[in-house]
């Protein structure tokens, strides 16, 4: 799983919703010729897949791409109970030492997408969320071991929600 080692200053974020790539999120700017990207991926790799792009040397978050998911749940009220959750402003930095010269780190897992009125939760772990690292409208749900267990995207507009629902049919 993706382990967070530290938190960095918030970065610009660009979120795109489209039929062929339901959600694509890019953070900040980077030069791929100076630092390659490694991709941590999870899902069942047949009917569900999410990919997180990370700087190979720095562990900086670069991108999140939800490619497909068949476990989609539409919810009227998608509210997280924030009473026992610590909110941290910024972006996570990831542990990368164990990945050596790999470009893709694949871990089988169960992927679920919960679509609310104006937000979406992409869950890939049943672990209890203890921290949320919030960068603009994108939140990284972390468990007690600072392992990423989900991604929360808020501020979704009605037409973006429709694109997302159509893409995940």
PDB file of C-alpha atoms in Angstrom:
ATOM      1  CA  UNK A   1       0.000   0.000   0.000  1.00  0.00           C
ATOM      2  CA  UNK A   2       0.993   3.635  -0.356  1.00  0.00           C
ATOM      3  CA  UNK A   3       2.733   4.839   2.791  1.00  0.00           C
ATOM      4  CA  UNK A   4       3.000   8.561   3.553  1.00  0.00           C
ATOM      5  CA  UNK A   5       6.326   9.733   5.000  1.00  0.00           C
ATOM      6  CA  UNK A   6       5.678  13.469   5.304  1.00  0.00           C
ATOM      7  CA  UNK A   7       3.420  16.312   4.212  1.00  0.00           C
ATOM      8  CA  UNK A   8       4.372  19.099   1.856  1.00  0.00           C
ATOM      9  CA  UNK A   9       2.900  22.454   0.938  1.00  0.00           C
ATOM     10  CA  UNK A  10      -0.301  22.430  -1.095  1.00  0.00           C
ATOM     11  CA  UNK A  11       0.062  22.404  -4.877  1.00  0.00           C
ATOM     12  CA  UNK A  12      -2.093  23.475  -7.768  1.00  0.00           C
ATOM     13  CA  UNK A  13      -4.509  20.767  -8.824  1.00  0.00           C
ATOM     14  CA  UNK A  14      -6.272  20.067 -12.111  1.00  0.00           C
ATOM     15  CA  UNK A  15      -9.222  17.656 -12.154  1.00  0.00           C
ATOM     16  CA  UNK A  16     -10.752  16.315 -15.352  1.00  0.00           C
ATOM     17  CA  UNK A  17     -13.823  14.115 -15.698  1.00  0.00           C
ATOM     18  CA  UNK A  18     -14.292  12.283 -18.977  1.00  0.00           C
ATOM     19  CA  UNK A  19     -15.980   9.188 -20.334  1.00  0.00           C
ATOM     20  CA  UNK A  20     -12.819   7.209 -21.183  1.00  0.00           C
ATOM     21  CA  UNK A  21     -10.828   8.203 -18.104  1.00  0.00           C
ATOM     22  CA  UNK A  22     -13.510   8.845 -15.458  1.00  0.00           C
ATOM     23  CA  UNK A  23     -11.270  10.940 -13.175  1.00  0.00           C
ATOM     24  CA  UNK A  24      -7.811  12.304 -13.886  1.00  0.00           C
ATOM     25  CA  UNK A  25      -6.132  14.537 -11.290  1.00  0.00           C
ATOM     26  CA  UNK A  26      -2.762  16.244 -11.771  1.00  0.00           C
ATOM     27  CA  UNK A  27      -0.792  18.026  -9.054  1.00  0.00           C
ATOM     28  CA  UNK A  28       1.655  20.904  -9.554  1.00  0.00           C
ATOM     29  CA  UNK A  29       4.118  20.756 -12.414  1.00  0.00           C
ATOM     30  CA  UNK A  30       7.056  18.446 -12.999  1.00  0.00           C
ATOM     31  CA  UNK A  31       9.709  17.647 -15.566  1.00  0.00           C
ATOM     32  CA  UNK A  32       9.522  13.992 -16.550  1.00  0.00           C
ATOM     33  CA  UNK A  33      12.995  14.135 -18.156  1.00  0.00           C
ATOM     34  CA  UNK A  34      14.548  15.096 -14.791  1.00  0.00           C
ATOM     35  CA  UNK A  35      12.532  12.691 -12.676  1.00  0.00           C
ATOM     36  CA  UNK A  36      10.597   9.723 -14.079  1.00  0.00           C
ATOM     37  CA  UNK A  37       7.189   8.758 -12.709  1.00  0.00           C
ATOM     38  CA  UNK A  38       6.446   5.474 -10.984  1.00  0.00           C
ATOM     39  CA  UNK A  39       2.860   4.252 -10.835  1.00  0.00           C
ATOM     40  CA  UNK A  40       1.269   2.567  -7.856  1.00  0.00           C
ATOM     41  CA  UNK A  41      -1.853   0.733  -9.023  1.00  0.00           C
ATOM     42  CA  UNK A  42      -4.623  -1.176  -7.310  1.00  0.00           C
ATOM     43  CA  UNK A  43      -7.928  -2.822  -8.158  1.00  0.00           C
ATOM     44  CA  UNK A  44      -8.668  -6.230  -9.624  1.00  0.00           C
ATOM     45  CA  UNK A  45      -6.980  -5.162 -12.923  1.00  0.00           C
ATOM     46  CA  UNK A  46      -9.938  -6.448 -14.966  1.00  0.00           C
ATOM     47  CA  UNK A  47     -12.972  -4.425 -13.894  1.00  0.00           C
ATOM     48  CA  UNK A  48     -11.365  -1.927 -11.536  1.00  0.00           C
ATOM     49  CA  UNK A  49      -8.146   0.095 -11.590  1.00  0.00           C
ATOM     50  CA  UNK A  50      -6.780   3.261 -10.019  1.00  0.00           C
ATOM     51  CA  UNK A  51      -3.270   4.547 -10.685  1.00  0.00           C
ATOM     52  CA  UNK A  52      -1.273   7.006  -8.558  1.00  0.00           C
ATOM     53  CA  UNK A  53       1.739   8.663 -10.206  1.00  0.00           C
ATOM     54  CA  UNK A  54       4.678   9.431  -7.904  1.00  0.00           C
ATOM     55  CA  UNK A  55       8.041  11.104  -8.530  1.00  0.00           C
ATOM     56  CA  UNK A  56      10.637   8.310  -8.634  1.00  0.00           C
ATOM     57  CA  UNK A  57      13.283  10.116  -6.559  1.00  0.00           C
ATOM     58  CA  UNK A  58      11.274  12.545  -4.435  1.00  0.00           C
ATOM     59  CA  UNK A  59       8.077  10.600  -3.674  1.00  0.00           C
ATOM     60  CA  UNK A  60       6.025  13.656  -4.692  1.00  0.00           C
ATOM     61  CA  UNK A  61       2.419  13.096  -5.765  1.00  0.00           C
ATOM     62  CA  UNK A  62       1.960  13.746  -9.476  1.00  0.00           C
ATOM     63  CA  UNK A  63      -1.334  12.277 -10.574  1.00  0.00           C
ATOM     64  CA  UNK A  64      -4.302  10.095  -9.733  1.00  0.00           C
ATOM     65  CA  UNK A  65      -6.221   8.351 -12.496  1.00  0.00           C
ATOM     66  CA  UNK A  66      -9.350   6.305 -11.934  1.00  0.00           C
ATOM     67  CA  UNK A  67      -9.481   4.153 -15.052  1.00  0.00           C
ATOM     68  CA  UNK A  68     -12.446   1.918 -14.310  1.00  0.00           C
ATOM     69  CA  UNK A  69     -14.531   0.537 -11.449  1.00  0.00           C
ATOM     70  CA  UNK A  70     -17.591  -1.680 -11.402  1.00  0.00           C
ATOM     71  CA  UNK A  71     -18.329  -1.197  -7.674  1.00  0.00           C
ATOM     72  CA  UNK A  72     -20.088   2.165  -7.910  1.00  0.00           C
ATOM     73  CA  UNK A  73     -22.449   3.357  -5.192  1.00  0.00           C
ATOM     74  CA  UNK A  74     -24.614   6.454  -5.691  1.00  0.00           C
ATOM     75  CA  UNK A  75     -25.399   8.142  -2.402  1.00  0.00           C
ATOM     76  CA  UNK A  76     -27.615  11.088  -1.510  1.00  0.00           C
ATOM     77  CA  UNK A  77     -25.586  11.873   1.593  1.00  0.00           C
ATOM     78  CA  UNK A  78     -21.841  11.231   1.427  1.00  0.00           C
ATOM     79  CA  UNK A  79     -20.576  12.779   4.646  1.00  0.00           C
ATOM     80  CA  UNK A  80     -17.536  11.633   6.566  1.00  0.00           C
ATOM     81  CA  UNK A  81     -17.740  11.750  10.340  1.00  0.00           C
ATOM     82  CA  UNK A  82     -14.890  14.189  11.008  1.00  0.00           C
ATOM     83  CA  UNK A  83     -15.058  13.893  14.829  1.00  0.00           C
ATOM     84  CA  UNK A  84     -12.151  11.468  15.104  1.00  0.00           C
ATOM     85  CA  UNK A  85     -10.291  12.551  11.969  1.00  0.00           C
ATOM     86  CA  UNK A  86      -7.339  14.953  11.943  1.00  0.00           C
ATOM     87  CA  UNK A  87      -7.304  17.311   8.953  1.00  0.00           C
ATOM     88  CA  UNK A  88      -3.857  18.192   7.578  1.00  0.00           C
ATOM     89  CA  UNK A  89      -3.470  20.876   4.894  1.00  0.00           C
ATOM     90  CA  UNK A  90      -1.020  20.026   2.112  1.00  0.00           C
ATOM     91  CA  UNK A  91      -0.081  17.030  -0.031  1.00  0.00           C
ATOM     92  CA  UNK A  92       1.341  13.693   1.028  1.00  0.00           C
ATOM     93  CA  UNK A  93       4.849  12.602   0.149  1.00  0.00           C
ATOM     94  CA  UNK A  94       5.225   8.854  -0.351  1.00  0.00           C
ATOM     95  CA  UNK A  95       7.721   6.217   0.701  1.00  0.00           C
ATOM     96  CA  UNK A  96       9.530   5.082  -2.465  1.00  0.00           C
ATOM     97  CA  UNK A  97      12.682   3.268  -1.297  1.00  0.00           C
ATOM     98  CA  UNK A  98      11.185  -0.218  -1.638  1.00  0.00           C
ATOM     99  CA  UNK A  99      10.238   0.255  -5.301  1.00  0.00           C
ATOM    100  CA  UNK A 100      13.790   0.211  -6.720  1.00  0.00           C
ATOM    101  CA  UNK A 101      13.746   0.474 -10.512  1.00  0.00           C
ATOM    102  CA  UNK A 102      10.118  -0.527 -11.014  1.00  0.00           C
ATOM    103  CA  UNK A 103       7.828   1.641 -13.130  1.00  0.00           C
ATOM    104  CA  UNK A 104       4.592  -0.073 -12.005  1.00  0.00           C
ATOM    105  CA  UNK A 105       3.832  -1.273  -8.495  1.00  0.00           C
ATOM    106  CA  UNK A 106       0.705  -3.425  -8.704  1.00  0.00           C
ATOM    107  CA  UNK A 107      -1.256  -4.478  -5.618  1.00  0.00           C
ATOM    108  CA  UNK A 108      -4.510  -6.396  -5.943  1.00  0.00           C
ATOM    109  CA  UNK A 109      -7.292  -4.779  -3.969  1.00  0.00           C
ATOM    110  CA  UNK A 110     -10.990  -4.022  -3.831  1.00  0.00           C
ATOM    111  CA  UNK A 111     -11.915  -0.686  -5.346  1.00  0.00           C
ATOM    112  CA  UNK A 112     -15.195   1.088  -4.514  1.00  0.00           C
ATOM    113  CA  UNK A 113     -16.448   4.433  -5.776  1.00  0.00           C
ATOM    114  CA  UNK A 114     -19.061   6.318  -3.754  1.00  0.00           C
ATOM    115  CA  UNK A 115     -20.679   9.199  -5.648  1.00  0.00           C
ATOM    116  CA  UNK A 116     -22.461  11.846  -3.583  1.00  0.00           C
ATOM    117  CA  UNK A 117     -24.190  15.046  -4.596  1.00  0.00           C
ATOM    118  CA  UNK A 118     -20.970  17.074  -4.974  1.00  0.00           C
ATOM    119  CA  UNK A 119     -18.159  14.721  -3.990  1.00  0.00           C
ATOM    120  CA  UNK A 120     -16.745  11.310  -4.743  1.00  0.00           C
ATOM    121  CA  UNK A 121     -14.891   8.872  -2.488  1.00  0.00           C
ATOM    122  CA  UNK A 122     -12.606   6.339  -4.130  1.00  0.00           C
ATOM    123  CA  UNK A 123     -11.954   3.683  -1.506  1.00  0.00           C
ATOM    124  CA  UNK A 124      -9.311   0.974  -1.809  1.00  0.00           C
ATOM    125  CA  UNK A 125      -8.989  -0.144   1.807  1.00  0.00           C
ATOM    126  CA  UNK A 126     -11.424  -1.042   4.561  1.00  0.00           C
ATOM    127  CA  UNK A 127      -9.078   0.525   7.142  1.00  0.00           C
ATOM    128  CA  UNK A 128     -10.494   3.243   9.357  1.00  0.00           C
ATOM    129  CA  UNK A 129      -9.604   6.813   8.283  1.00  0.00           C
ATOM    130  CA  UNK A 130      -7.706   8.734  10.971  1.00  0.00           C
ATOM    131  CA  UNK A 131      -6.158  11.573   8.918  1.00  0.00           C
ATOM    132  CA  UNK A 132      -7.192  13.463   5.804  1.00  0.00           C
ATOM    133  CA  UNK A 133      -4.446  15.316   3.952  1.00  0.00           C
ATOM    134  CA  UNK A 134      -6.338  18.052   2.116  1.00  0.00           C
ATOM    135  CA  UNK A 135      -4.992  19.779  -1.006  1.00  0.00           C
ATOM    136  CA  UNK A 136      -7.626  22.138  -2.401  1.00  0.00           C
ATOM    137  CA  UNK A 137     -10.593  19.884  -3.308  1.00  0.00           C
ATOM    138  CA  UNK A 138      -8.646  16.601  -3.165  1.00  0.00           C
ATOM    139  CA  UNK A 139      -8.282  14.743   0.127  1.00  0.00           C
ATOM    140  CA  UNK A 140      -6.128  11.715   0.879  1.00  0.00           C
ATOM    141  CA  UNK A 141      -7.709   9.467   3.530  1.00  0.00           C
ATOM    142  CA  UNK A 142      -5.013   7.847   5.694  1.00  0.00           C
ATOM    143  CA  UNK A 143      -5.262   5.119   8.315  1.00  0.00           C
ATOM    144  CA  UNK A 144      -3.413   5.048  11.664  1.00  0.00           C
ATOM    145  CA  UNK A 145      -0.250   3.768   9.917  1.00  0.00           C
ATOM    146  CA  UNK A 146      -0.353   6.697   7.455  1.00  0.00           C
ATOM    147  CA  UNK A 147      -1.245   4.376   4.597  1.00  0.00           C
ATOM    148  CA  UNK A 148      -3.576   5.801   1.945  1.00  0.00           C
ATOM    149  CA  UNK A 149      -6.957   4.079   2.075  1.00  0.00           C
ATOM    150  CA  UNK A 150      -8.940   6.397  -0.177  1.00  0.00           C
ATOM    151  CA  UNK A 151      -9.198   9.599  -2.199  1.00  0.00           C
ATOM    152  CA  UNK A 152     -11.944  12.177  -1.691  1.00  0.00           C
ATOM    153  CA  UNK A 153     -12.719  14.715  -4.404  1.00  0.00           C
ATOM    154  CA  UNK A 154     -15.112  17.473  -3.363  1.00  0.00           C
ATOM    155  CA  UNK A 155     -16.624  20.415  -5.221  1.00  0.00           C
ATOM    156  CA  UNK A 156     -17.844  18.248  -8.093  1.00  0.00           C
ATOM    157  CA  UNK A 157     -20.283  20.126 -10.332  1.00  0.00           C
ATOM    158  CA  UNK A 158     -23.536  18.593 -11.595  1.00  0.00           C
ATOM    159  CA  UNK A 159     -22.260  18.122 -15.191  1.00  0.00           C
ATOM    160  CA  UNK A 160     -19.021  16.547 -13.861  1.00  0.00           C
ATOM    161  CA  UNK A 161     -21.069  14.152 -11.730  1.00  0.00           C
ATOM    162  CA  UNK A 162     -23.089  13.154 -14.810  1.00  0.00           C
ATOM    163  CA  UNK A 163     -19.895  12.485 -16.812  1.00  0.00           C
ATOM    164  CA  UNK A 164     -18.518  10.401 -13.936  1.00  0.00           C
ATOM    165  CA  UNK A 165     -21.727   8.373 -13.584  1.00  0.00           C
ATOM    166  CA  UNK A 166     -21.882   7.769 -17.352  1.00  0.00           C
ATOM    167  CA  UNK A 167     -18.200   6.743 -17.438  1.00  0.00           C
ATOM    168  CA  UNK A 168     -18.641   4.217 -14.625  1.00  0.00           C
ATOM    169  CA  UNK A 169     -21.794   2.498 -15.975  1.00  0.00           C
TER     170      UNK A 169
END
